[in-house]
XYZ file of C-alpha atoms in Angstrom:
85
model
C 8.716 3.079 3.253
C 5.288 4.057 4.881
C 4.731 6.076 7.892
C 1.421 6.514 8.824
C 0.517 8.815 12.581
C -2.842 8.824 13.996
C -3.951 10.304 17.093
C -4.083 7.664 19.865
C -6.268 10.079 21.978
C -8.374 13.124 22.155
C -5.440 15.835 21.077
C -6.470 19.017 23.331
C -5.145 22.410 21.407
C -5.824 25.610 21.381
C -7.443 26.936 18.045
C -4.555 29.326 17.517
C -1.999 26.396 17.796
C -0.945 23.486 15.316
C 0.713 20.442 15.873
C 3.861 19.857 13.320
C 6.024 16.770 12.659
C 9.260 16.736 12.230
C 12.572 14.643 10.873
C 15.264 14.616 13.263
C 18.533 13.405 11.004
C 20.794 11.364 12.183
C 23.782 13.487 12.306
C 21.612 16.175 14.096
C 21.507 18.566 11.471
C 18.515 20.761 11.596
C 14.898 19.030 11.610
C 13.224 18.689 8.963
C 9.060 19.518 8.719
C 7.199 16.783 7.509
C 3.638 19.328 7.733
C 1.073 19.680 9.958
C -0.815 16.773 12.023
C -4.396 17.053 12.204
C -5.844 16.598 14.977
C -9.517 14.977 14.827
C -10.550 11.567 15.865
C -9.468 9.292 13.111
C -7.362 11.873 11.484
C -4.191 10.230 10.059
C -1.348 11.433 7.663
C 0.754 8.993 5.293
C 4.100 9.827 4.286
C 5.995 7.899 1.574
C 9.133 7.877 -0.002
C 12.796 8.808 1.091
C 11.436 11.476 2.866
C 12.537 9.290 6.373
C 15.933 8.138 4.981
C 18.871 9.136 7.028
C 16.435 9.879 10.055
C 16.723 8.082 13.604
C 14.096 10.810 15.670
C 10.719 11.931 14.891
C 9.715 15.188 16.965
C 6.013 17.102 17.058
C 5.870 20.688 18.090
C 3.458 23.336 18.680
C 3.059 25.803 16.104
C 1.148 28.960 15.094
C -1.248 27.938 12.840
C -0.695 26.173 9.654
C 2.967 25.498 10.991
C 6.637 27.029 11.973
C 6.657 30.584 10.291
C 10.768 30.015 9.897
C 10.837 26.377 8.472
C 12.264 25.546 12.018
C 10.769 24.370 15.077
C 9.681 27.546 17.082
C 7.606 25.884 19.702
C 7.802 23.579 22.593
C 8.507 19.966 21.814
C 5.698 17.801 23.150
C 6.288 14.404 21.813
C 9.720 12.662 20.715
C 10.681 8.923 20.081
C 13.200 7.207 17.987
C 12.717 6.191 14.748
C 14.127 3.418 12.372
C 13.109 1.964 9.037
């Protein structure tokens, strides 16, 4: 499987901030980081593999930069939606 994101508008951040995606698992064990979005106009990231098996919600957070400092989510969630292959 394939999953490629790609900013569907301007993304406005502040330059001491990151936006991170994450792998919800079904049984709602802890997320799991699939890295850091970028953010410019026709940025897009690919992700292949089993890294989405067993995984019903994808999440995106707000980070320091370069991403969560514990391998957790730490920020706010600003964007959530289910997720099935």
């Amino acid at each position: 499987a394939t999953l490629v994101t790609r900013p569907i508008g301007p993304v406005a951040l502040r330059s001491d901030r990151s936006l991170e995606l994450w792998a919800v698992p079904k049984d709602g064990g802890t997320p799991r980081s699939l890295g850091v979005l970028p953010t410019g106009s026709g940025a897009t990231v690919a992700l292949r593999g089993k890294v989405l098996a067993d995984v019903d919600t994808l999440a995106v957070t707000i980070e320091p930069p370069g991403g969560s400092p514990t391998g957790k989510p730490t920020g706010p969630i600003v964007y959530a939606g289910k997720f099935s292959l």
